Tab-separated table of C-alpha atoms in Angstrom:
chain	number	residue	atom	x	y	z
A	13	MET	CA	10.654	9.355	-21.343
A	14	LEU	CA	12.188	6.592	-19.228
A	15	VAL	CA	9.854	4.398	-17.329
A	16	GLY	CA	10.151	1.817	-14.512
A	17	SER	CA	7.673	-1.174	-14.479
A	18	TYR	CA	6.963	-4.791	-12.937
A	19	THR	CA	8.319	-7.818	-15.202
A	20	ALA	CA	7.543	-11.369	-14.895
A	21	THR	CA	9.027	-11.689	-11.309
A	22	GLY	CA	6.420	-9.494	-9.941
A	23	GLY	CA	3.658	-10.733	-11.912
A	24	GLY	CA	3.975	-7.546	-14.745
A	25	ASN	CA	4.410	-7.932	-18.465
A	26	ALA	CA	8.072	-5.448	-18.609
A	27	THR	CA	11.290	-6.595	-19.319
A	28	GLY	CA	13.223	-4.461	-17.257
A	29	ILE	CA	13.337	-0.009	-17.673
A	30	SER	CA	11.910	0.658	-20.944
A	31	PHE	CA	12.930	4.533	-22.619
A	32	VAL	CA	10.014	5.792	-24.895
A	33	GLU	CA	10.614	8.351	-27.837
A	34	ASN	CA	8.629	8.893	-30.441
A	35	GLY	CA	5.590	7.045	-29.098
A	36	VAL	CA	7.788	3.532	-28.983
A	37	ALA	CA	9.064	2.109	-25.933
A	38	ALA	CA	11.650	0.319	-26.328
A	39	THR	CA	13.827	-2.310	-23.323
A	40	VAL	CA	16.831	-0.516	-22.786
A	41	ALA	CA	18.087	-2.302	-19.333
A	42	VAL	CA	17.115	-5.637	-17.904
A	43	LEU	CA	16.022	-6.120	-14.435
A	44	ASP	CA	13.869	-7.427	-11.994
A	45	ASP	CA	10.484	-5.779	-11.294
A	46	PRO	CA	12.791	-1.437	-11.406
A	47	SER	CA	9.399	-0.041	-10.293
A	48	PHE	CA	10.768	2.837	-9.250
A	49	LEU	CA	13.676	5.151	-11.225
A	50	ALA	CA	15.625	8.556	-10.310
A	51	VAL	CA	17.673	10.198	-12.789
A	52	SER	CA	21.059	12.629	-11.703
A	53	GLY	CA	22.613	14.105	-15.130
A	54	ASP	CA	23.584	10.669	-16.708
A	55	ARG	CA	22.603	8.642	-14.035
A	56	VAL	CA	20.301	6.584	-13.601
A	57	TYR	CA	18.955	4.895	-10.762
A	58	ALA	CA	16.213	1.869	-10.423
A	59	VAL	CA	14.825	-0.603	-7.630
A	60	SER	CA	14.663	-3.802	-7.814
A	61	GLU	CA	11.246	-4.714	-6.203
A	62	THR	CA	11.876	-7.810	-5.083
A	63	ALA	CA	12.272	-9.478	-1.972
A	64	GLU	CA	15.808	-9.329	-1.950
A	65	GLY	CA	15.786	-6.012	-2.580
A	66	SER	CA	18.534	-3.989	-4.478
A	67	VAL	CA	19.175	-0.188	-6.396
A	68	SER	CA	21.410	-0.320	-9.574
A	69	ALA	CA	23.112	2.508	-11.083
A	70	PHE	CA	23.417	2.989	-14.926
A	71	ARG	CA	25.166	5.694	-17.437
A	72	ARG	CA	23.147	6.877	-19.330
A	73	SER	CA	23.484	8.276	-22.873
A	74	GLY	CA	21.174	9.190	-25.290
A	75	SER	CA	18.805	5.922	-25.433
A	76	ALA	CA	21.571	3.074	-23.877
A	77	LEU	CA	22.358	2.524	-20.241
A	78	GLU	CA	25.501	1.046	-19.099
A	79	HIS	CA	25.416	-1.065	-15.806
A	80	ARG	CA	27.412	0.683	-13.392
A	81	TRP	CA	27.161	-0.487	-9.922
A	82	THR	CA	24.368	-2.915	-7.345
A	83	ALA	CA	23.536	-2.194	-3.572
A	84	THR	CA	21.744	-4.193	-1.525
A	85	ALA	CA	18.269	-1.620	-0.655
A	86	GLY	CA	18.516	-3.300	2.750
A	87	GLY	CA	15.405	-4.542	3.240
A	88	ASN	CA	12.597	-6.733	1.188
A	89	ALA	CA	10.397	-4.953	-1.779
A	90	PRO	CA	12.071	-1.502	-2.692
A	91	CYS	CA	9.507	0.482	-3.551
A	92	HIS	CA	10.789	3.861	-3.895
A	93	VAL	CA	14.679	5.553	-4.606
A	94	GLN	CA	14.970	9.315	-4.620
A	95	VAL	CA	18.745	10.641	-4.989
A	96	ASP	CA	19.803	13.009	-1.651
A	97	PRO	CA	21.422	16.707	-0.937
A	98	SER	CA	23.168	14.885	1.360
A	99	GLY	CA	25.585	13.174	-1.428
A	100	ALA	CA	23.791	10.177	-0.526
A	101	LEU	CA	20.825	7.804	-1.753
A	102	VAL	CA	18.097	6.971	-0.163
A	103	VAL	CA	15.847	3.677	-0.559
A	104	THR	CA	12.654	2.506	1.118
A	105	ASN	CA	11.725	-0.946	1.148
A	106	TYR	CA	8.106	-1.355	2.433
A	107	VAL	CA	7.617	-5.131	3.449
A	108	SER	CA	10.867	-5.135	5.283
A	109	GLY	CA	9.956	-1.165	6.859
A	110	THR	CA	13.207	-0.363	6.562
A	111	VAL	CA	15.434	2.812	5.056
A	112	THR	CA	18.987	2.526	3.292
A	113	ALA	CA	21.389	5.148	2.265
A	114	VAL	CA	23.978	4.720	0.298
A	115	SER	CA	26.742	6.768	-0.152
A	116	LEU	CA	27.197	7.816	-3.778
A	117	ALA	CA	30.900	8.598	-3.427
A	118	ALA	CA	31.826	5.842	-2.253
A	119	ALA	CA	30.179	3.950	-5.090
A	120	GLU	CA	31.338	5.653	-7.710
A	121	SER	CA	34.498	4.981	-6.108
A	122	PHE	CA	34.935	1.765	-5.858
A	123	ALA	CA	32.805	1.200	-9.007
A	124	ALA	CA	35.491	2.872	-10.612
A	125	SER	CA	38.596	0.893	-8.735
A	126	VAL	CA	37.231	-2.172	-10.071
A	127	ALA	CA	36.324	-1.347	-13.625
A	128	ALA	CA	40.457	-0.096	-13.706
A	129	SER	CA	41.383	-3.362	-12.506
A	130	ASP	CA	39.822	-5.529	-14.391
A	131	GLY	CA	37.758	-7.270	-11.612
A	132	VAL	CA	40.621	-7.618	-9.480
A	133	VAL	CA	40.113	-4.858	-6.957
A	134	GLY	CA	36.629	-5.438	-5.740
A	135	ALA	CA	33.669	-7.864	-5.944
A	136	ARG	CA	31.368	-8.818	-8.998
A	137	GLY	CA	27.879	-10.830	-8.672
A	138	SER	CA	27.612	-13.258	-10.545
A	139	ALA	CA	25.945	-11.540	-13.893
A	140	GLY	CA	29.926	-9.779	-13.411
A	141	ALA	CA	28.221	-6.800	-11.805
A	142	VAL	CA	29.702	-4.266	-9.491
A	143	VAL	CA	28.714	-4.982	-5.788
A	144	VAL	CA	28.912	-1.848	-3.635
A	145	PRO	CA	30.292	-3.231	0.214
A	146	ALA	CA	28.788	-2.887	2.352
A	147	SER	CA	31.378	-0.200	3.866
A	148	ALA	CA	28.681	2.482	1.991
A	149	ILE	CA	25.146	1.641	2.609
A	150	ALA	CA	23.587	2.073	6.058
A	151	THR	CA	20.498	0.743	6.972
A	152	VAL	CA	17.133	1.655	9.435
A	153	ALA	CA	14.497	-0.448	10.749
A	154	LEU	CA	11.773	1.561	10.963
A	155	PRO	CA	9.492	0.545	14.872
A	156	ALA	CA	7.298	-1.819	15.003
A	157	ALA	CA	4.174	0.515	14.182
A	158	SER	CA	0.454	-0.381	13.208
A	159	GLY	CA	-2.501	1.214	12.617
A	160	PRO	CA	-6.494	0.320	12.400
A	161	VAL	CA	-6.565	-0.768	8.692
A	162	VAL	CA	-5.535	-4.388	9.796
A	163	ASP	CA	-4.680	-5.992	6.449
A	164	ARG	CA	-2.283	-3.168	5.704
A	165	GLN	CA	-1.281	-1.496	8.518
A	166	ASP	CA	0.412	-5.122	10.062
A	167	GLY	CA	3.645	-3.564	10.708
A	168	PRO	CA	6.228	-0.603	9.361
A	169	HIS	CA	5.855	-0.439	5.783
A	170	ALA	CA	9.032	2.611	3.838
A	171	HIS	CA	7.267	4.000	1.377
A	172	GLN	CA	8.600	6.667	-0.204
A	173	SER	CA	11.286	9.632	1.215
A	174	VAL	CA	11.396	13.411	0.067
A	175	PRO	CA	14.348	15.942	1.687
A	176	THR	CA	13.155	18.488	3.637
A	177	PRO	CA	14.619	22.395	2.805
A	178	GLU	CA	15.933	21.914	6.745
A	179	GLY	CA	18.467	19.248	5.277
A	180	THR	CA	17.215	16.168	6.268
A	181	VAL	CA	14.743	13.477	5.041
A	182	LEU	CA	12.030	11.997	6.143
A	183	VAL	CA	10.001	8.679	5.477
A	184	ALA	CA	6.451	7.800	4.648
A	185	ASP	CA	5.773	4.680	6.947
A	186	LEU	CA	2.398	3.703	5.381
A	187	GLY	CA	1.835	0.937	8.246
A	188	GLY	CA	2.633	3.559	11.249
A	189	ASP	CA	0.646	6.362	9.911
A	190	THR	CA	3.279	8.741	10.876
A	191	LEU	CA	6.740	9.829	9.004
A	192	HIS	CA	10.142	9.038	10.266
A	193	GLU	CA	12.509	12.250	9.590
A	194	PHE	CA	16.490	11.790	9.512
A	195	ARG	CA	19.289	13.356	8.768
A	196	VAL	CA	21.726	11.179	6.088
A	197	ASP	CA	26.013	12.420	8.280
A	198	MET	CA	27.845	12.328	5.553
A	199	SER	CA	30.702	14.373	7.514
A	200	ASP	CA	32.106	12.518	10.347
A	201	GLY	CA	31.332	9.299	9.478
A	202	GLY	CA	28.053	8.978	11.702
A	203	ALA	CA	30.073	9.372	14.934
A	204	GLY	CA	28.011	10.536	17.214
A	205	ALA	CA	24.988	8.570	16.014
A	206	GLY	CA	24.728	5.765	19.057
A	207	ALA	CA	23.082	3.352	19.153
A	208	ALA	CA	20.115	4.941	17.749
A	209	GLY	CA	21.594	5.111	14.146
A	210	ALA	CA	22.598	2.954	12.201
A	211	HIS	CA	26.664	3.723	10.279
A	212	ALA	CA	27.941	2.610	7.372
A	213	GLY	CA	32.221	2.636	7.206
A	214	ALA	CA	34.788	5.054	8.803
A	215	GLY	CA	35.742	8.171	6.774
A	216	ALA	CA	35.958	9.634	3.902
A	217	GLY	CA	32.124	8.005	2.263
A	218	ALA	CA	30.696	7.223	4.810
A	219	VAL	CA	27.354	7.157	5.667
A	220	SER	CA	24.842	6.926	8.671
A	221	LEU	CA	20.876	7.276	8.880
A	222	VAL	CA	20.600	8.970	12.199
A	223	PRO	CA	16.731	9.986	13.381
A	224	VAL	CA	15.729	13.507	14.422
A	225	ARG	CA	12.084	13.026	15.382
A	226	VAL	CA	8.776	11.287	14.340
A	227	HIS	CA	5.395	12.835	12.650
A	228	ASP	CA	2.013	11.739	13.198
A	229	VAL	CA	-0.283	11.555	10.276
A	230	ALA	CA	-4.470	10.661	10.924
A	231	PRO	CA	-4.767	7.350	12.434
A	232	GLY	CA	-5.781	4.682	9.041
A	233	ALA	CA	-3.891	7.665	6.841
A	234	GLY	CA	-0.994	5.115	4.845
A	235	PRO	CA	0.843	8.205	4.298
A	236	ARG	CA	2.058	7.297	0.993
A	237	HIS	CA	4.307	9.676	-1.312
A	238	MET	CA	5.105	13.373	-0.293
A	239	THR	CA	5.253	16.754	-1.684
A	240	TRP	CA	6.207	20.686	-0.660
A	241	PHE	CA	4.582	24.277	-1.210
A	242	ASP	CA	5.696	27.134	0.562
A	243	GLY	CA	7.420	24.957	2.992
A	244	ASP	CA	3.987	23.026	3.402
A	245	LEU	CA	4.747	19.003	3.520
A	246	ILE	CA	1.487	18.172	1.232
A	247	VAL	CA	1.479	14.095	2.149
A	248	ALA	CA	-1.620	11.816	0.431
A	249	GLY	CA	-3.236	8.743	2.591
A	250	GLU	CA	-3.049	6.154	-0.118
A	251	LEU	CA	-6.135	4.539	2.367
A	252	ASP	CA	-8.621	6.961	3.372
A	253	GLY	CA	-8.146	9.176	0.329
A	254	ARG	CA	-6.946	12.128	1.723
A	255	VAL	CA	-4.885	14.375	1.361
A	256	TYR	CA	-3.132	16.716	4.186
A	257	ARG	CA	-1.168	19.745	4.666
A	258	LEU	CA	1.768	19.495	7.008
A	259	ARG	CA	3.648	21.949	8.482
A	260	ARG	CA	5.918	23.013	11.296
A	261	ASP	CA	5.641	24.944	14.407
A	262	ASP	CA	8.157	25.953	16.388
A	263	SER	CA	9.826	22.728	18.280
A	264	GLY	CA	10.212	21.565	14.838
A	265	VAL	CA	6.910	19.054	14.509
A	266	LEU	CA	5.060	18.904	11.152
A	267	ARG	CA	1.247	20.171	12.567
A	268	LEU	CA	-1.797	19.145	10.575
A	269	VAL	CA	-3.089	22.524	9.386
A	270	ALA	CA	-5.562	20.979	6.077
A	271	SER	CA	-6.670	18.143	5.021
A	272	VAL	CA	-9.962	17.158	2.049
A	273	ASP	CA	-11.076	14.373	0.389
A	274	THR	CA	-10.387	13.531	-2.730
A	275	PHE	CA	-13.400	11.654	-4.005
A	276	ASP	CA	-17.223	11.156	-2.730
A	277	GLY	CA	-18.694	7.772	-0.695
A	278	PRO	CA	-16.948	4.886	0.607
A	279	THR	CA	-13.065	4.162	0.242
A	280	GLY	CA	-13.297	0.800	-0.447
A	281	ASP	CA	-10.688	0.152	-2.676
A	282	SER	CA	-9.741	3.157	-3.778
A	283	LEU	CA	-6.153	3.970	-3.219
A	284	LEU	CA	-4.360	7.100	-3.202
A	285	SER	CA	-0.353	6.690	-5.308
A	286	HIS	CA	1.892	9.759	-6.971
A	287	ILE	CA	1.172	13.331	-5.064
A	288	GLU	CA	2.863	16.634	-6.842
A	289	ALA	CA	2.673	20.111	-6.650
A	290	ASP	CA	4.069	23.507	-9.087
A	291	GLU	CA	4.907	26.571	-7.927
A	292	SER	CA	1.402	27.965	-8.158
A	293	GLY	CA	-0.082	25.610	-5.423
A	294	ARG	CA	-1.764	23.784	-7.902
A	295	VAL	CA	-1.313	19.583	-6.576
A	296	THR	CA	-2.087	16.518	-8.072
A	297	VAL	CA	-2.897	13.505	-7.371
A	298	ALA	CA	-3.750	10.162	-8.777
A	299	VAL	CA	-6.465	8.030	-7.514
A	300	ARG	CA	-6.404	4.195	-7.912
A	301	GLY	CA	-9.569	1.699	-8.831
A	302	ARG	CA	-11.294	5.687	-8.943
A	303	ASP	CA	-8.812	5.696	-11.964
A	304	VAL	CA	-9.404	9.482	-11.472
A	305	ILE	CA	-6.892	12.092	-11.428
A	306	VAL	CA	-7.553	14.587	-8.945
A	307	VAL	CA	-6.108	18.458	-8.418
A	308	LEU	CA	-5.951	20.281	-6.073
A	309	ASP	CA	-5.884	23.917	-4.996
A	310	ALA	CA	-3.098	24.789	-2.137
A	311	ALA	CA	-2.439	28.732	-2.670
A	312	ASP	CA	-4.899	29.853	-0.624
A	313	GLY	CA	-2.794	28.156	3.056
A	314	GLY	CA	-5.459	25.411	2.990
A	315	LEU	CA	-7.382	22.648	0.257
A	316	THR	CA	-9.612	22.706	-1.712
A	317	VAL	CA	-10.679	19.855	-4.278
A	318	VAL	CA	-10.575	21.960	-7.693
A	319	GLY	CA	-11.550	18.788	-10.001
A	320	SER	CA	-11.061	15.659	-11.356
A	321	ALA	CA	-10.624	13.891	-14.782
A	322	PRO	CA	-10.584	9.829	-15.602
A	323	CYS	CA	-6.807	8.907	-15.847
A	324	GLY	CA	-7.222	7.479	-19.440
A	325	GLY	CA	-6.898	3.589	-18.401
A	326	ALA	CA	-6.597	1.187	-15.049
A	327	TRP	CA	-5.114	1.728	-12.312
A	328	PRO	CA	-2.604	5.093	-12.097
A	329	ARG	CA	0.081	4.287	-10.471
A	330	HIS	CA	2.733	7.481	-11.181
A	331	PHE	CA	2.323	10.352	-13.448
A	332	ALA	CA	4.291	12.710	-14.490
A	333	ARG	CA	3.826	16.765	-14.888
A	334	VAL	CA	5.486	17.813	-18.026
A	335	PRO	CA	4.797	21.273	-20.116
A	336	GLY	CA	0.835	21.190	-21.003
A	337	PHE	CA	0.896	17.229	-20.486
A	338	VAL	CA	0.662	14.778	-17.540
A	339	LEU	CA	1.553	11.589	-18.681
A	340	VAL	CA	-0.115	8.665	-16.315
A	341	ALA	CA	1.417	5.102	-16.026
A	342	ASN	CA	-1.770	3.394	-15.687
A	343	GLU	CA	-0.154	-0.158	-13.554
A	344	ARG	CA	-3.225	-2.221	-15.527
A	345	SER	CA	-3.844	-0.810	-18.892
A	346	ASP	CA	-0.740	-1.441	-20.640
A	347	ALA	CA	0.320	1.736	-21.326
A	348	ILE	CA	0.626	5.076	-20.254
A	349	ALA	CA	-2.289	8.030	-21.179
A	350	VAL	CA	-1.244	11.211	-22.365
A	351	LEU	CA	-3.254	13.364	-20.969
A	352	PRO	CA	-3.647	17.399	-21.881
A	353	VAL	CA	-3.979	19.997	-19.047
A	354	GLY	CA	-6.450	23.002	-19.023
A	355	ASP	CA	-5.841	26.432	-17.505
A	356	ASP	CA	-7.613	24.945	-14.633
A	357	GLY	CA	-4.766	22.610	-14.465
A	358	VAL	CA	-7.611	19.238	-14.366
A	359	PRO	CA	-6.665	16.882	-17.283
A	360	GLY	CA	-9.087	16.098	-21.004
A	361	GLU	CA	-9.414	12.947	-21.935
A	362	ALA	CA	-6.501	10.805	-23.672
A	363	VAL	CA	-4.670	12.113	-27.044
A	364	ALA	CA	-2.392	8.973	-27.184
A	365	GLN	CA	-1.404	5.884	-25.866
A	366	ILE	CA	1.925	4.579	-25.063
A	367	ALA	CA	2.319	0.358	-25.008
A	368	VAL	CA	4.604	-0.377	-21.799
A	369	GLY	CA	4.079	-3.267	-19.802
A	370	THR	CA	3.164	-2.511	-16.680
A	371	PRO	CA	4.630	0.899	-15.946
A	372	THR	CA	4.992	1.671	-11.978
A	373	CYS	CA	7.310	4.972	-12.827
A	374	ILE	CA	7.702	7.716	-15.319
A	375	VAL	CA	11.125	10.262	-15.402
A	376	PRO	CA	11.146	12.186	-18.154
A	377	VAL	CA	14.483	12.753	-19.759
């Protein structure tokens, strides 16, 4: 597996991206705060969750990562990246509340041109990295927003993006309790986006983010991560400890059809993090503070809690499900816990701990 982490820049203990093989982790790319990763084929994409955020692309061969290019994230503290079916890399920036799309075709073409010309064509950064030009990038700012959790919802905070079955992309705004839907336009260079959209470049490789609509989640929910099941969107409310199920109505708006608490008692410092659903309707969500993994059932069209179990450490920031196990990135334990999964989907006690500094994201490869 590949593991993203916080480094000293963000108060963490890692030195970059780690590769875990046979239960042992080793740094394979030195990068400041690579807190979230995405993998597509032999490409690995990593955010650098810093004030001047960026996203980097690597080519993977076995456990080795070769740096290909770096692009601006278009904001402060990028915390998520996903390879969108449109052909763009979508990055969400938490602190600045901005969303960026990078044309992968344009970025790869530019990197190849620089390599072929030995740097004569294009630009390289201070460390020799290929820096993707602005013409291949589009950034939009989420509208001003606030919520009832004053210390966390003082403005828009873009946390995650997911593609939709309709070919658009949804961005969770933790600060505004909303989901912003965009069309990633690669076909015409953004023509027709007007003042509402963000456009980069012209012709082949141009990209734009065009607003489509906004969907509301409950006040104070703090939507963080999302997953799909049976055409419905399942949303983890980081701030209120609830999981929400939304379904499109005839007008295309996502409406609430079910919600459920993931634990009993006051929310306090208990914060939901990552959420995933499998094909059977089993939904898994991690709860920091309570340090548990909660399993829900969405198969009957609603949401019910099946059970919960200790995460095998402290502060489960992210997890990955693999056959028979759930691998939990326990950020404050400096380890990944390996938990066996029972027939009901609820994890058992950890059978192994893999030492990794401040892990924040796991991608099996």
